[in-house]
Coordinates of C-alpha atoms in Angstrom, one line a residue:
M1 CA 78.3 77.4 79.5
E2 CA 77.1 76.7 83.1
Y3 CA 77.1 79.7 85.4
Q4 CA 77.4 79.5 89.2
H5 CA 76.2 83.0 90.0
A6 CA 74.6 84.6 86.9
K7 CA 70.8 84.2 86.6
V8 CA 69.9 82.5 83.3
G9 CA 66.7 83.7 81.5
Q10 CA 65.8 83.2 77.8
Y11 CA 67.6 83.5 74.5
Q12 CA 66.6 85.1 71.1
E13 CA 68.6 84.2 68.0
L14 CA 69.3 87.2 65.8
D15 CA 69.5 87.3 62.0
N16 CA 73.3 87.2 62.2
G17 CA 73.2 83.9 64.2
L18 CA 74.2 85.5 67.5
K19 CA 72.0 84.9 70.6
M20 CA 70.8 87.7 72.8
H21 CA 70.0 86.7 76.4
Y22 CA 67.1 88.4 78.2
H23 CA 64.8 88.3 81.3
E24 CA 61.1 88.7 80.8
R25 CA 58.3 89.3 83.2
G26 CA 54.6 90.0 82.8
V27 CA 52.3 90.1 79.8
G28 CA 50.0 92.6 78.1
G29 CA 50.3 96.2 76.9
I30 CA 53.1 97.9 75.1
P31 CA 56.3 96.2 76.1
L32 CA 58.6 98.0 78.5
I33 CA 62.2 97.3 77.6
F34 CA 65.0 98.0 80.1
L35 CA 68.5 98.7 78.7
H36 CA 71.5 98.3 80.9
G37 CA 74.7 100.3 81.3
G38 CA 78.2 99.3 80.3
G39 CA 81.3 98.2 82.2
Q40 CA 82.8 94.9 83.2
G41 CA 80.2 92.2 84.0
S42 CA 77.2 94.4 83.3
G43 CA 73.9 93.0 82.0
G44 CA 70.1 93.4 82.2
W45 CA 69.6 91.3 85.3
T46 CA 72.3 93.0 87.5
N47 CA 71.0 96.4 86.4
W48 CA 67.2 95.9 86.7
K49 CA 66.6 92.9 89.1
T50 CA 64.9 95.2 91.7
N51 CA 62.6 96.7 89.1
L52 CA 61.3 94.0 86.7
D53 CA 58.8 92.3 89.0
F54 CA 57.4 95.6 90.2
F55 CA 56.5 96.6 86.7
A56 CA 55.2 93.2 85.8
D57 CA 53.0 93.2 88.9
A58 CA 51.8 96.7 87.7
G59 CA 50.5 95.1 84.5
Y60 CA 53.5 95.7 82.2
H61 CA 55.4 93.3 79.9
A62 CA 58.9 94.0 81.2
I63 CA 62.0 92.8 79.4
A64 CA 65.7 93.3 80.2
P65 CA 68.0 92.1 77.4
D66 CA 71.7 91.8 77.5
A67 CA 73.5 93.7 74.8
I68 CA 75.8 91.6 72.6
G69 CA 79.1 91.3 74.4
Y70 CA 77.4 91.7 77.8
G71 CA 75.6 89.6 80.4
L72 CA 74.9 86.1 79.0
S73 CA 74.5 87.2 75.4
D74 CA 77.0 85.9 72.8
K75 CA 80.5 87.5 72.9
P76 CA 82.5 86.2 69.9
E77 CA 86.2 87.1 70.1
D78 CA 86.0 88.5 66.6
G79 CA 82.6 90.2 67.1
N80 CA 81.6 93.8 66.6
F81 CA 80.8 95.6 69.8
D82 CA 80.8 99.2 68.6
F83 CA 77.8 101.4 69.2
D84 CA 76.2 100.9 65.8
S85 CA 76.6 97.2 66.1
L86 CA 74.9 97.2 69.5
M87 CA 72.1 99.3 68.0
Q88 CA 71.6 96.9 65.1
A89 CA 71.4 94.0 67.5
L90 CA 68.9 95.7 69.7
T91 CA 66.7 96.7 66.7
N92 CA 66.8 93.1 65.4
F93 CA 65.9 91.8 68.9
I94 CA 62.9 94.1 69.1
D95 CA 61.8 93.0 65.6
K96 CA 62.3 89.3 66.3
K97 CA 60.2 89.6 69.4
G98 CA 57.5 91.1 67.2
F99 CA 57.2 94.4 69.0
D100 CA 55.9 97.2 66.7
K101 CA 55.9 99.7 69.5
V102 CA 57.8 99.8 72.8
N103 CA 58.4 101.9 76.0
L104 CA 62.1 102.2 76.7
V105 CA 64.0 102.7 80.0
G106 CA 67.8 103.0 79.7
N107 CA 70.7 103.7 82.0
S108 CA 74.1 105.0 81.0
M109 CA 75.1 103.1 77.8
G110 CA 71.5 101.8 77.7
G111 CA 70.2 105.4 78.0
A112 CA 72.2 106.3 74.9
M113 CA 70.8 103.3 73.2
S114 CA 67.3 104.2 74.2
I115 CA 67.8 107.8 72.8
R116 CA 69.3 106.5 69.6
F117 CA 66.5 104.0 69.0
T118 CA 64.0 106.8 69.5
Q119 CA 65.8 109.1 67.2
D120 CA 65.9 106.4 64.5
Y121 CA 62.4 105.1 65.0
P122 CA 60.3 107.8 66.8
D123 CA 57.0 106.3 65.7
R124 CA 57.9 103.0 67.5
V125 CA 58.4 104.5 70.9
E126 CA 55.5 105.3 73.2
K127 CA 57.4 106.8 76.1
L128 CA 61.1 107.2 76.9
T129 CA 62.8 107.1 80.3
V130 CA 66.5 107.7 80.6
M131 CA 68.7 107.6 83.6
A132 CA 72.1 109.3 83.4
P133 CA 72.4 108.5 79.7
G134 CA 75.6 108.4 77.7
G135 CA 75.9 110.2 74.4
I136 CA 74.9 113.7 75.5
G137 CA 78.1 115.3 74.5
P138 CA 81.4 114.1 73.0
M139 CA 83.0 110.9 74.3
E140 CA 85.8 113.0 75.8
R141 CA 83.3 114.6 78.3
Y142 CA 82.5 111.1 79.7
I143 CA 86.1 109.8 79.6
A144 CA 87.1 112.7 81.8
M145 CA 84.6 111.6 84.5
P146 CA 86.4 110.0 87.5
A147 CA 84.4 106.7 87.4
I148 CA 85.2 106.2 83.7
T149 CA 88.9 106.9 84.3
M150 CA 88.8 104.2 87.0
L151 CA 87.0 101.9 84.6
K152 CA 89.7 102.3 82.0
E153 CA 92.4 101.6 84.6
L154 CA 90.7 98.6 86.1
G155 CA 92.3 96.0 83.8
Q156 CA 95.6 97.8 83.4
M157 CA 96.8 97.7 87.1
E158 CA 99.6 95.5 88.2
G159 CA 98.1 92.2 89.1
G160 CA 95.3 92.6 86.6
F161 CA 91.5 92.5 86.9
T162 CA 90.4 91.1 90.3
K163 CA 87.1 90.8 92.1
E164 CA 88.1 93.3 94.8
R165 CA 89.1 95.8 92.2
L166 CA 85.7 95.4 90.5
R167 CA 84.0 95.9 93.9
T168 CA 86.0 99.1 94.4
F169 CA 84.9 100.4 91.0
L170 CA 81.2 99.4 91.5
E171 CA 81.1 101.0 94.9
Y172 CA 82.6 104.2 93.4
L173 CA 79.7 104.3 91.0
T174 CA 77.3 104.7 93.9
F175 CA 76.7 107.1 96.7
T176 CA 75.5 104.2 98.8
P177 CA 78.2 101.4 98.5
S178 CA 76.0 98.9 100.3
V179 CA 74.0 98.3 97.1
V180 CA 77.1 96.5 95.9
D181 CA 76.4 93.2 97.7
D182 CA 78.2 89.9 97.3
E183 CA 75.5 88.6 95.0
L184 CA 75.9 91.5 92.5
L185 CA 79.7 91.4 92.7
N186 CA 79.9 87.6 92.1
E187 CA 77.6 87.7 89.1
R188 CA 79.4 90.7 87.5
Y189 CA 82.8 89.2 88.1
E190 CA 81.7 85.8 86.6
V191 CA 80.3 87.5 83.5
A192 CA 83.4 89.8 83.2
Q193 CA 85.6 86.7 82.8
T194 CA 83.7 85.9 79.6
Q195 CA 84.0 89.3 77.9
P196 CA 86.6 89.8 75.2
A197 CA 88.8 92.9 75.6
K198 CA 87.4 94.1 72.3
V199 CA 84.0 94.8 74.0
F200 CA 85.5 97.8 75.8
Q201 CA 88.2 98.7 73.3
T202 CA 85.8 99.4 70.4
L203 CA 82.8 101.0 72.2
H204 CA 82.5 104.7 71.2
I205 CA 79.1 106.2 71.9
T206 CA 78.0 108.7 69.3
D207 CA 77.3 112.3 70.4
L208 CA 73.5 112.3 70.1
R209 CA 72.9 116.0 70.7
D210 CA 72.5 116.9 67.0
R211 CA 69.3 114.8 66.8
L212 CA 67.8 115.6 70.1
H213 CA 65.2 117.8 68.4
I214 CA 63.6 114.5 67.2
L215 CA 62.6 114.0 70.8
K216 CA 61.0 117.5 71.0
N217 CA 57.5 116.2 71.7
M218 CA 58.3 112.7 72.9
P219 CA 57.0 112.0 76.5
L220 CA 60.3 111.8 78.3
L221 CA 61.4 111.2 81.9
V222 CA 65.0 112.1 82.8
L223 CA 66.5 110.8 86.1
W224 CA 69.9 111.6 87.5
G225 CA 71.9 111.2 90.7
R226 CA 73.4 114.5 91.9
D227 CA 76.6 112.6 92.9
D228 CA 77.0 110.7 89.6
R229 CA 80.7 110.2 88.9
A230 CA 80.2 108.5 85.6
C231 CA 77.8 110.7 83.6
P232 CA 77.9 114.4 84.1
I233 CA 74.6 115.8 85.5
E234 CA 75.2 119.0 83.4
S235 CA 74.1 116.9 80.4
A236 CA 70.6 116.8 81.8
M237 CA 70.0 120.4 80.9
E238 CA 71.1 119.9 77.3
I239 CA 68.3 117.3 77.0
M240 CA 65.8 119.6 78.7
A241 CA 66.7 122.5 76.4
E242 CA 65.7 120.5 73.3
C243 CA 62.7 118.5 74.7
D244 CA 59.4 120.2 75.4
N245 CA 57.5 117.2 76.8
A246 CA 60.1 116.2 79.4
K247 CA 60.4 115.9 83.2
L248 CA 63.7 116.0 85.0
V249 CA 64.1 114.4 88.5
V250 CA 67.4 114.8 90.3
Y251 CA 68.2 112.8 93.5
S252 CA 70.6 114.1 96.1
E253 CA 73.0 111.7 97.8
T254 CA 72.7 109.4 94.8
G255 CA 75.2 108.1 92.3
H256 CA 75.0 106.4 88.9
W257 CA 72.3 103.8 89.8
V258 CA 69.1 105.6 90.7
Q259 CA 67.1 102.4 90.1
A260 CA 69.0 100.7 92.9
E261 CA 69.9 103.5 95.3
Q262 CA 66.4 105.1 95.1
N263 CA 64.6 101.9 94.2
E264 CA 61.2 102.5 95.6
D265 CA 61.0 106.1 94.4
F266 CA 62.4 105.1 91.0
N267 CA 59.7 102.5 90.5
R268 CA 56.9 104.8 91.6
T269 CA 58.1 107.7 89.6
C270 CA 58.5 105.7 86.4
L271 CA 55.1 104.0 86.9
E272 CA 53.4 107.3 87.4
F273 CA 55.0 108.6 84.2
L274 CA 54.0 105.5 82.2
R275 CA 50.4 105.7 83.4
K276 CA 49.9 109.4 82.9

């Protein structure tokens, strides 16, 4: 398929024959993998385009894959897009790339995936950074958040899913609506047209709290926007209660996208954490 707005990177075929799309920058050192959040039209590039080159220039091998069902990765109509299937695809992607050990940076759904991978393979993760991750509490806690309520209603309104309704939702995710520019909106809307409804109907992120103790000594950076309307900031303290080698940074006047709304400070803070 040819895309008018979406930025095309590279593809990795998985063992099940599906292809995962990803953007890759830099070389050397333990790979730094950025995992994106969910929602219509989301993907690695739209989540991390203001961060990848910074970390590559700092000497890191930075990679932002699209989960199966998202971005430019395969989205079969009869595919499996539940959380376990997304995790299996991510693990296979990391294996196929030949990475024995990685650093992970995850936002929202990608934060939950980062935590779950670290719980499953603690010896394969050097350092973990999560930004307003999902999975810290029951799914009902997240569904009750106003941005998630809006997300569920997005395709059910009279007149259906439109670009302007997507813009309203994306702006609601942020404290600074100006980060939702036409470039971001056009790419996400274009990608959203290719996503089967099943992608959103079957995603149920597991409550990860019972295994947070596995992260007890893991070098961990937790970032959150005070004004996040998608993932409750109260969950941050549940992470901190279980993890003894963790740092929490909360940004005022910031919503769900710390990496975009506080771009320069996000990059500096993460780089300092990785180099420490």
